[in-house]
Coordinates of C-alpha atoms and ligand atoms in Angstrom, one line a residue:
X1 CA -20.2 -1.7 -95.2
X2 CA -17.4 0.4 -94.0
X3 CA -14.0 -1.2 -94.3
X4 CA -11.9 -1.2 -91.3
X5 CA -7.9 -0.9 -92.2
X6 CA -5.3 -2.8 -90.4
X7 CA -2.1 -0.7 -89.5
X8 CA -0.4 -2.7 -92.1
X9 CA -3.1 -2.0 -94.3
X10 CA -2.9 1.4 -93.8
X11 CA 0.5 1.0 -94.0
X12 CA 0.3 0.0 -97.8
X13 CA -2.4 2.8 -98.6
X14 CA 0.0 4.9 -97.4
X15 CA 2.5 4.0 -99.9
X16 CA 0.0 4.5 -102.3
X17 CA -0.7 8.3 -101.5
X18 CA 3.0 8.5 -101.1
X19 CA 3.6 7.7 -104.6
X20 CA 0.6 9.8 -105.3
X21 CA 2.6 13.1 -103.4
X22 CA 5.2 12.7 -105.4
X23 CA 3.4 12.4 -109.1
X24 CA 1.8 15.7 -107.8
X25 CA 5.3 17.2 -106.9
X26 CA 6.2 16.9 -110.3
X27 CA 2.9 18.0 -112.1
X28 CA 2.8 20.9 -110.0
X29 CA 5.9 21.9 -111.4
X30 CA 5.1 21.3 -114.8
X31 CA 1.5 23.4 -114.8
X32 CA 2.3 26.7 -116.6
X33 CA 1.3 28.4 -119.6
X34 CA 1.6 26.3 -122.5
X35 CA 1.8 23.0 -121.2
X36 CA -1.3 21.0 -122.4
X37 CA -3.9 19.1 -120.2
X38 CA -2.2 16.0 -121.9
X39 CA 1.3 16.7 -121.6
X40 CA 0.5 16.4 -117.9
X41 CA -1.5 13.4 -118.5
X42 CA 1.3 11.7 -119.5
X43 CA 3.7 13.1 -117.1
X44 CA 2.1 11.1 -114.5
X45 CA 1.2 8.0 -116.4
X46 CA 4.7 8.1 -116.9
X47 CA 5.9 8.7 -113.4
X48 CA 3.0 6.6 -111.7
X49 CA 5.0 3.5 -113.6
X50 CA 8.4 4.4 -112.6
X51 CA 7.5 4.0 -109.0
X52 CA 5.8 1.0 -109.6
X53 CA 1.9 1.6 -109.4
X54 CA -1.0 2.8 -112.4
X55 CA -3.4 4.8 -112.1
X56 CA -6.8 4.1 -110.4
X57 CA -8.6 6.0 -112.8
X58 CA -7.1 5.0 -116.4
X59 CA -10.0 2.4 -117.2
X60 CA -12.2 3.3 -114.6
X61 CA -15.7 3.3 -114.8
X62 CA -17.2 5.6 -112.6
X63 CA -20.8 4.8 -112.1
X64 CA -23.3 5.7 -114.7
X65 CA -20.1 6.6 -116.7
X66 CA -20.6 4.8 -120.3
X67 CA -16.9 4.2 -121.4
X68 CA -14.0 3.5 -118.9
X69 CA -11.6 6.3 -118.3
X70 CA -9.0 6.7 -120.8
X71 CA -6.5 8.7 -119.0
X72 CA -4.3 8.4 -116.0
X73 CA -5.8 12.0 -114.3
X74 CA -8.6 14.1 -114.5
X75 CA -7.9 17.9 -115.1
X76 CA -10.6 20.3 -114.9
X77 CA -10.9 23.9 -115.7
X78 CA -12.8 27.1 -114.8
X79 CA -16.4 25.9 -114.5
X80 CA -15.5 22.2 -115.1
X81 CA -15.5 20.4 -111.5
X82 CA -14.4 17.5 -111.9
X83 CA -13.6 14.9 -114.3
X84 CA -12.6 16.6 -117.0
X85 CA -10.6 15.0 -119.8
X86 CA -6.7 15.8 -120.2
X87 CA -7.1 16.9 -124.1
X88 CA -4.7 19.0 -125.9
X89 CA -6.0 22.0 -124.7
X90 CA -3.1 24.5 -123.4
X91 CA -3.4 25.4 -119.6
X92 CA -3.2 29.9 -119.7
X93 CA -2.7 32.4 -117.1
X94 CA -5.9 32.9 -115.0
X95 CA -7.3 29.2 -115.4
X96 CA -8.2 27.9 -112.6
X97 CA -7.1 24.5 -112.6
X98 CA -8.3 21.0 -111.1
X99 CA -5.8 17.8 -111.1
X100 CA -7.4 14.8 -109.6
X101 CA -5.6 11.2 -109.4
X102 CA -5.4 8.3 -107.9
X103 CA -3.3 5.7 -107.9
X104 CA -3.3 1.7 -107.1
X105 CA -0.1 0.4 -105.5
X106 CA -0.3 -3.5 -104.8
X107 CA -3.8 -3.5 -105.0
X108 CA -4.0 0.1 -102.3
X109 CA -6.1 2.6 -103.8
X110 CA -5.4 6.5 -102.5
X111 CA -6.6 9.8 -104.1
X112 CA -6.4 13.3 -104.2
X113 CA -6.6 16.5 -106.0
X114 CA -5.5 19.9 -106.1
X115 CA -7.0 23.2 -107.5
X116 CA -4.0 25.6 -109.0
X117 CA -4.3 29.0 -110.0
X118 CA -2.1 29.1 -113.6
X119 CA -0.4 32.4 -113.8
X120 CA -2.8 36.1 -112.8
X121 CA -5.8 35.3 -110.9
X122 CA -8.7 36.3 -112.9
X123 CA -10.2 38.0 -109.8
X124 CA -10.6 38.5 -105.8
X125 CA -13.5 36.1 -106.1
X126 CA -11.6 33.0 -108.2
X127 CA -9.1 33.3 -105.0
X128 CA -11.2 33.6 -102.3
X129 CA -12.7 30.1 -103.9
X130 CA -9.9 28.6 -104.2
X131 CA -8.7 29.6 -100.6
X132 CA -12.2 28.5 -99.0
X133 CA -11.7 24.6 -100.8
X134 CA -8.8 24.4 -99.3
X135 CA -9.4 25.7 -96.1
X136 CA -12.6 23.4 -96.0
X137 CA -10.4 20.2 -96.1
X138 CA -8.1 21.1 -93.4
X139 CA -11.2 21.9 -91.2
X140 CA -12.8 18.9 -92.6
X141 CA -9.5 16.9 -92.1
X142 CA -9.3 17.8 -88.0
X143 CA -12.4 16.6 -87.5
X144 CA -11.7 13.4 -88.1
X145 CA -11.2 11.8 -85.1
X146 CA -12.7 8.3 -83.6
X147 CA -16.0 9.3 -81.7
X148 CA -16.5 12.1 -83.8
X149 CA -19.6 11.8 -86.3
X150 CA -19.0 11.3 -90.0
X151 CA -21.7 14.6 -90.5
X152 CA -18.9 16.7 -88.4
X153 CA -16.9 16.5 -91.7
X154 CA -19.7 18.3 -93.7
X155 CA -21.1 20.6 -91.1
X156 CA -16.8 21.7 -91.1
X157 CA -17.0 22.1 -94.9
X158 CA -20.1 23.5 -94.7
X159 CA -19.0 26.3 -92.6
X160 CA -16.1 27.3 -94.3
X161 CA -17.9 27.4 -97.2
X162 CA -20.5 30.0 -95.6
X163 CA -17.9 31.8 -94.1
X164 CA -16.0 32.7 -97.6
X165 CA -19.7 32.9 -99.1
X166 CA -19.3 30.4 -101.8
X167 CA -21.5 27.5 -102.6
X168 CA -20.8 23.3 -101.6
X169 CA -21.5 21.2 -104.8
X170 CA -23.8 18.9 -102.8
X171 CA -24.1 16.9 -106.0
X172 CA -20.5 15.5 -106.0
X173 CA -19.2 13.5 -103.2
X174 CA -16.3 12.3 -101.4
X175 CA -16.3 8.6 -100.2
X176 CA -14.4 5.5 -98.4
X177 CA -11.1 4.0 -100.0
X178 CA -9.0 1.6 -99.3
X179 CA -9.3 -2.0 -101.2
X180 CA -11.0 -0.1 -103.9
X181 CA -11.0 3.4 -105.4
X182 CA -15.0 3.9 -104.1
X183 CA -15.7 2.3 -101.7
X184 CA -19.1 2.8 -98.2
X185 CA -19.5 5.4 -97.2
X186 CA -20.4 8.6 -99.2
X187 CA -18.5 11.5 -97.4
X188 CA -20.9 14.5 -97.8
X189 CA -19.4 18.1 -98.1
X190 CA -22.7 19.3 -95.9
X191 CA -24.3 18.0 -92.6
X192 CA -24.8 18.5 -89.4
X193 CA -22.4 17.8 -86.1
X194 CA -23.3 14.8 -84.1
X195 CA -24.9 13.5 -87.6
X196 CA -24.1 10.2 -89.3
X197 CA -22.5 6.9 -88.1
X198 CA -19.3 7.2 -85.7
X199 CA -16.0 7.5 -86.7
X200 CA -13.7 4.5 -86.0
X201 CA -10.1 3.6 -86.4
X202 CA -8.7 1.5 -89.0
X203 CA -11.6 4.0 -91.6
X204 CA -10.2 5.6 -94.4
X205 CA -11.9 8.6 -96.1
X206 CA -11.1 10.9 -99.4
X207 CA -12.9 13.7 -98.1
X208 CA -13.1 16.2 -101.3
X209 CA -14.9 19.7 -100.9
X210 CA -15.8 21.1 -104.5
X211 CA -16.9 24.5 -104.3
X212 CA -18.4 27.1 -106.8
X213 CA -18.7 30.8 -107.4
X214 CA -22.3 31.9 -107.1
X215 CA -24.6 28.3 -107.6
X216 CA -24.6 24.7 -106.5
X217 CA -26.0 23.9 -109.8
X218 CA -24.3 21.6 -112.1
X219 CA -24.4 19.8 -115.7
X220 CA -23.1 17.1 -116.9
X221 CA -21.3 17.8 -120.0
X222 CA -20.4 15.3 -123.3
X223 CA -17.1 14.2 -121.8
X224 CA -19.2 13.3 -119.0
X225 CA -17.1 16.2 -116.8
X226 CA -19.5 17.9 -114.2
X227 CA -19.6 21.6 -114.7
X228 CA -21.1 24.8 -113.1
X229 CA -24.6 25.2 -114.8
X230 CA -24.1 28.9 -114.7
X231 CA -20.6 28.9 -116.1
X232 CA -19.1 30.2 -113.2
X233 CA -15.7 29.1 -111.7
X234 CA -15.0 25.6 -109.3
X235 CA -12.4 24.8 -106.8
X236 CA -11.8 21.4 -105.6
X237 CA -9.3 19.1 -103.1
X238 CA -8.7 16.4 -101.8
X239 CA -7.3 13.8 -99.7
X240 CA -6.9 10.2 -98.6
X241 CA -7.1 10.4 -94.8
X242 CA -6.8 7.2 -92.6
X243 CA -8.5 7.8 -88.8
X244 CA -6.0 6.5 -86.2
X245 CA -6.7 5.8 -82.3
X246 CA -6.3 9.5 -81.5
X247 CA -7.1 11.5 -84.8
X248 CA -6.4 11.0 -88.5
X249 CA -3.4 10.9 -90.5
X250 CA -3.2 12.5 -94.1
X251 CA -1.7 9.7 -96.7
X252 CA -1.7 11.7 -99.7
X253 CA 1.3 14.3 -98.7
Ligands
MF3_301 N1 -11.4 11.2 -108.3 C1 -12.7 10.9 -108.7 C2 -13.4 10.8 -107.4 O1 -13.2 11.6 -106.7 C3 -12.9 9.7 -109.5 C4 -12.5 9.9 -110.9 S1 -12.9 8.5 -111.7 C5 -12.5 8.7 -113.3 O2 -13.7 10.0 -106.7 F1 -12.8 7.6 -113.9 F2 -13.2 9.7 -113.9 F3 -11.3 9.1 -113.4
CO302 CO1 -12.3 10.9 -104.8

Protein backbone atom coordinates (compact mmCIF):
# COMPACT_ATOMS: atom_id res chain seq x y z
CA UNK A 1 0.00 0.00 0.00
CA UNK A 2 1.26 3.43 -0.96
CA UNK A 3 1.03 5.96 1.87
CA UNK A 4 -0.59 9.15 1.15
CA UNK A 5 1.17 12.30 3.14
CA UNK A 6 -0.82 15.00 4.68
CA UNK A 7 0.74 18.59 4.09
CA UNK A 8 1.54 18.54 7.75
CA UNK A 9 2.96 15.28 7.21
CA UNK A 10 4.96 16.31 4.64
CA UNK A 11 5.62 19.14 6.54
CA UNK A 12 7.50 17.00 9.29
CA UNK A 13 9.36 14.80 6.50
CA UNK A 14 10.53 17.88 5.46
CA UNK A 15 12.15 18.73 8.60
CA UNK A 16 13.65 15.48 8.46
CA UNK A 17 15.55 15.98 5.01
CA UNK A 18 16.26 19.42 6.32
CA UNK A 19 18.21 18.18 9.14
CA UNK A 20 19.50 15.69 6.63
CA UNK A 21 20.85 18.82 4.18
CA UNK A 22 22.55 20.14 6.64
CA UNK A 23 24.53 16.81 8.12
CA UNK A 24 25.52 16.63 4.45
CA UNK A 25 26.70 20.39 4.45
CA UNK A 26 29.06 19.57 6.90
CA UNK A 27 30.31 16.07 5.70
CA UNK A 28 30.82 17.46 2.37
CA UNK A 29 33.17 19.72 3.87
CA UNK A 30 34.94 17.32 5.84
CA UNK A 31 35.57 14.54 2.74
CA UNK A 32 39.25 15.09 1.79
CA UNK A 33 42.30 13.15 1.74
CA UNK A 34 42.93 11.67 4.91
CA UNK A 35 39.86 11.90 6.66
CA UNK A 36 38.59 8.26 7.41
CA UNK A 37 35.22 6.64 6.41
CA UNK A 38 34.61 6.74 10.19
CA UNK A 39 35.67 10.07 11.14
CA UNK A 40 32.74 10.99 8.93
CA UNK A 41 30.64 8.48 10.51
CA UNK A 42 30.80 10.10 13.44
CA UNK A 43 30.61 13.55 12.16
CA UNK A 44 27.07 12.94 11.48
CA UNK A 45 26.10 10.79 14.34
CA UNK A 46 27.31 13.57 16.09
CA UNK A 47 25.52 16.30 14.24
CA UNK A 48 22.20 14.19 13.51
CA UNK A 49 21.92 14.49 17.63
CA UNK A 50 22.60 18.07 17.96
CA UNK A 51 19.62 18.82 15.82
CA UNK A 52 17.57 16.53 17.55
CA UNK A 53 16.97 13.42 15.32
CA UNK A 54 19.22 9.69 14.82
CA UNK A 55 19.90 8.16 12.17
CA UNK A 56 17.48 5.83 10.22
CA UNK A 57 20.01 3.50 9.41
CA UNK A 58 22.20 2.94 12.78
CA UNK A 59 20.36 -0.44 13.75
CA UNK A 60 18.69 -0.95 10.74
CA UNK A 61 18.04 -4.11 9.23
CA UNK A 62 17.79 -3.93 5.76
CA UNK A 63 16.04 -6.99 4.46
CA UNK A 64 17.96 -10.23 4.14
CA UNK A 65 20.65 -8.17 6.12
CA UNK A 66 21.82 -10.54 9.08
CA UNK A 67 23.00 -7.96 11.80
CA UNK A 68 21.45 -4.48 12.15
CA UNK A 69 23.43 -1.60 10.95
CA UNK A 70 26.01 -0.32 13.17
CA UNK A 71 26.68 2.98 11.84
CA UNK A 72 24.87 6.28 11.35
CA UNK A 73 25.83 6.34 7.25
CA UNK A 74 26.83 4.26 4.64
CA UNK A 75 29.94 5.29 2.56
CA UNK A 76 30.86 3.42 -0.41
CA UNK A 77 33.84 3.56 -2.64
CA UNK A 78 34.90 2.85 -6.22
CA UNK A 79 33.11 -0.33 -7.11
CA UNK A 80 31.22 -0.54 -3.74
CA UNK A 81 27.51 0.73 -4.52
CA UNK A 82 25.98 0.97 -1.75
CA UNK A 83 26.05 0.17 1.78
CA UNK A 84 29.40 0.03 2.48
CA UNK A 85 30.66 0.26 6.10
CA UNK A 86 32.33 3.57 7.41
CA UNK A 87 35.70 1.69 8.61
CA UNK A 88 38.93 3.29 9.16
CA UNK A 89 39.89 3.27 5.87
CA UNK A 90 41.30 6.90 4.67
CA UNK A 91 39.26 8.51 1.82
CA UNK A 92 42.35 9.52 -1.21
CA UNK A 93 42.42 11.57 -4.26
CA UNK A 94 40.61 9.85 -7.14
CA UNK A 95 37.99 7.73 -4.97
CA UNK A 96 35.01 8.06 -5.98
CA UNK A 97 32.89 8.36 -3.02
CA UNK A 98 29.16 7.34 -1.96
CA UNK A 99 27.61 8.95 1.40
CA UNK A 100 24.15 7.64 2.00
CA UNK A 101 21.95 8.62 5.21
CA UNK A 102 18.91 8.96 6.50
CA UNK A 103 17.59 10.31 9.26
CA UNK A 104 14.30 9.95 11.61
CA UNK A 105 12.98 13.22 13.07
CA UNK A 106 9.80 12.59 15.39
CA UNK A 107 9.23 9.47 13.91
CA UNK A 108 9.70 11.25 9.82
CA UNK A 109 12.07 9.14 7.90
CA UNK A 110 13.92 11.15 4.79
CA UNK A 111 17.05 9.89 2.85
CA UNK A 112 19.57 10.74 0.49
CA UNK A 113 22.98 10.29 -0.89
CA UNK A 114 25.60 11.87 -2.69
CA UNK A 115 28.49 10.55 -4.91
CA UNK A 116 31.81 12.91 -4.51
CA UNK A 117 34.81 12.75 -6.44
CA UNK A 118 37.86 13.05 -3.58
CA UNK A 119 40.62 15.10 -4.99
CA UNK A 120 41.95 14.10 -9.22
CA UNK A 121 39.39 12.28 -11.10
CA UNK A 122 40.79 8.97 -11.97
CA UNK A 123 39.48 9.41 -15.52
CA UNK A 124 37.03 11.02 -18.28
CA UNK A 125 34.91 7.89 -17.66
CA UNK A 126 34.62 8.05 -13.51
CA UNK A 127 33.21 11.73 -14.31
CA UNK A 128 31.05 11.14 -16.98
CA UNK A 129 29.43 8.49 -14.30
CA UNK A 130 29.24 10.53 -11.82
CA UNK A 131 27.69 13.33 -14.01
CA UNK A 132 25.09 10.85 -15.74
CA UNK A 133 23.73 9.78 -11.74
CA UNK A 134 23.26 12.91 -11.13
CA UNK A 135 21.76 14.18 -14.09
CA UNK A 136 19.40 11.02 -13.94
CA UNK A 137 17.81 12.25 -10.63
CA UNK A 138 17.02 15.66 -11.76
CA UNK A 139 15.36 14.10 -14.95
CA UNK A 140 13.94 11.50 -12.71
CA UNK A 141 12.90 14.23 -10.12
CA UNK A 142 10.78 16.41 -12.97
CA UNK A 143 8.84 13.81 -13.73
CA UNK A 144 7.27 13.55 -10.87
CA UNK A 145 4.20 15.03 -11.15
CA UNK A 146 0.37 13.77 -10.17
CA UNK A 147 -0.96 11.97 -13.42
CA UNK A 148 2.35 11.08 -14.41
CA UNK A 149 3.15 7.22 -14.24
CA UNK A 150 5.53 5.87 -11.55
CA UNK A 151 7.49 3.92 -14.79
CA UNK A 152 8.13 7.77 -16.23
CA UNK A 153 10.76 7.89 -13.35
CA UNK A 154 12.74 4.95 -14.77
CA UNK A 155 12.17 5.34 -18.41
CA UNK A 156 13.89 9.27 -17.30
CA UNK A 157 16.81 7.34 -15.59
CA UNK A 158 16.92 5.00 -18.03
CA UNK A 159 17.54 7.48 -20.69
CA UNK A 160 20.10 9.40 -19.24
CA UNK A 161 21.79 6.58 -18.45
CA UNK A 162 21.84 5.48 -22.34
CA UNK A 163 22.67 8.78 -23.29
CA UNK A 164 26.18 9.04 -21.11
CA UNK A 165 26.53 5.13 -22.06
CA UNK A 166 26.71 3.75 -18.64
CA UNK A 167 24.85 0.93 -17.13
CA UNK A 168 21.43 1.27 -14.34
CA UNK A 169 22.07 -1.24 -11.45
CA UNK A 170 18.61 -2.70 -11.98
CA UNK A 171 19.32 -4.83 -8.89
CA UNK A 172 19.19 -1.93 -6.36
CA UNK A 173 16.14 0.08 -5.90
CA UNK A 174 14.73 3.24 -4.76
CA UNK A 175 11.35 3.03 -2.79
CA UNK A 176 8.42 5.01 -0.73
CA UNK A 177 9.28 6.81 2.63
CA UNK A 178 7.58 8.56 4.91
CA UNK A 179 6.36 6.73 8.27
CA UNK A 180 9.16 4.36 7.74
CA UNK A 181 12.58 4.31 6.09
CA UNK A 182 11.21 1.58 3.23
CA UNK A 183 8.25 1.74 2.69
CA UNK A 184 5.43 0.49 -1.09
CA UNK A 185 6.45 1.10 -3.63
CA UNK A 186 9.75 -0.05 -5.14
CA UNK A 187 10.99 3.02 -7.36
CA UNK A 188 12.74 1.24 -10.35
CA UNK A 189 15.75 3.12 -12.07
CA UNK A 190 14.30 1.53 -15.58
CA UNK A 191 10.73 1.31 -17.19
CA UNK A 192 8.78 2.45 -19.57
CA UNK A 193 6.49 5.93 -19.86
CA UNK A 194 2.87 5.55 -19.15
CA UNK A 195 4.02 2.30 -17.04
CA UNK A 196 3.17 1.64 -13.41
CA UNK A 197 0.46 2.87 -11.07
CA UNK A 198 -0.31 6.79 -11.15
CA UNK A 199 1.34 9.33 -9.35
CA UNK A 200 -0.74 11.10 -6.62
CA UNK A 201 -0.26 13.90 -4.22
CA UNK A 202 0.48 13.52 -0.62
CA UNK A 203 3.28 10.23 -2.22
CA UNK A 204 6.64 10.45 -1.19
CA UNK A 205 9.56 8.77 -3.12
CA UNK A 206 13.49 8.37 -2.58
CA UNK A 207 14.12 7.90 -6.04
CA UNK A 208 18.03 6.76 -6.15
CA UNK A 209 19.77 6.05 -9.60
CA UNK A 210 22.99 3.89 -9.00
CA UNK A 211 24.98 3.59 -12.03
CA UNK A 212 28.15 1.66 -13.18
CA UNK A 213 31.04 1.84 -15.57
CA UNK A 214 30.80 -0.97 -18.11
CA UNK A 215 28.17 -3.88 -16.24
CA UNK A 216 24.98 -4.08 -14.35
CA UNK A 217 26.35 -6.94 -12.55
CA UNK A 218 26.78 -6.99 -8.90
CA UNK A 219 27.96 -9.02 -5.72
CA UNK A 220 27.23 -8.94 -2.57
CA UNK A 221 30.35 -8.64 -0.47
CA UNK A 222 31.07 -9.85 3.44
CA UNK A 223 30.04 -6.50 4.82
CA UNK A 224 27.04 -7.19 3.05
CA UNK A 225 27.91 -3.78 0.68
CA UNK A 226 26.77 -4.35 -3.01
CA UNK A 227 29.64 -4.01 -5.42
CA UNK A 228 30.43 -4.04 -9.24
CA UNK A 229 31.04 -7.76 -10.07
CA UNK A 230 33.62 -6.53 -12.55
CA UNK A 231 35.37 -4.18 -10.17
CA UNK A 232 34.54 -1.33 -12.09
CA UNK A 233 33.52 2.12 -10.69
CA UNK A 234 29.61 3.21 -9.23
CA UNK A 235 27.88 6.45 -8.82
CA UNK A 236 24.86 6.89 -6.85
CA UNK A 237 22.09 9.79 -5.54
CA UNK A 238 19.55 10.39 -4.02
CA UNK A 239 16.57 12.11 -2.75
CA UNK A 240 13.43 12.24 -0.67
CA UNK A 241 10.85 13.89 -2.98
CA UNK A 242 7.22 14.56 -1.87
CA UNK A 243 4.65 14.88 -5.09
CA UNK A 244 2.50 18.05 -4.53
CA UNK A 245 -0.83 19.07 -6.47
CA UNK A 246 1.19 20.51 -9.41
CA UNK A 247 4.65 18.65 -9.32
CA UNK A 248 7.06 17.53 -6.57
CA UNK A 249 9.08 19.17 -4.02
CA UNK A 250 12.67 17.94 -3.10
CA UNK A 251 12.93 17.61 0.90
CA UNK A 252 16.35 16.58 1.18
CA UNK A 253 18.11 20.17 0.11
N1 LIG B 1 19.87 4.09 2.03
C1 LIG B 1 19.67 2.72 1.87
C2 LIG B 1 18.54 2.67 0.92
O1 LIG B 1 18.65 3.39 0.03
C3 LIG B 1 19.36 1.99 3.11
C4 LIG B 1 20.53 1.69 3.92
S1 LIG B 1 20.06 0.68 5.16
C5 LIG B 1 21.42 0.34 6.07
O2 LIG B 1 17.42 2.65 0.92
F1 LIG B 1 21.01 -0.31 7.06
F2 LIG B 1 22.27 -0.32 5.36
F3 LIG B 1 22.00 1.46 6.41
CO1 LIG C 1 17.06 4.87 -0.06
Amino acid sequence: MINIYSEQEIKEISKSGKILAEVFQIIKKEIKTGVSLKQLDEIAFQITNELGATSAFLGYKPEGAREPYQASICASVNNVIVHGFPTDRKVKSGDILKIDFGVNYKGFYSDAAFTAMVGRAPNESAKNLVKAAQKALEQAIKRIKPGNHIGDIGAAIEAVAKKYKVKVIKGLTGHGIGYKLHEDPIIYNYGNKGEGFKIKAGMVFAVEPMFAEKSEDIIQLKDESWATRDGSLSAHFEHTIAVTSDGSRVLTL
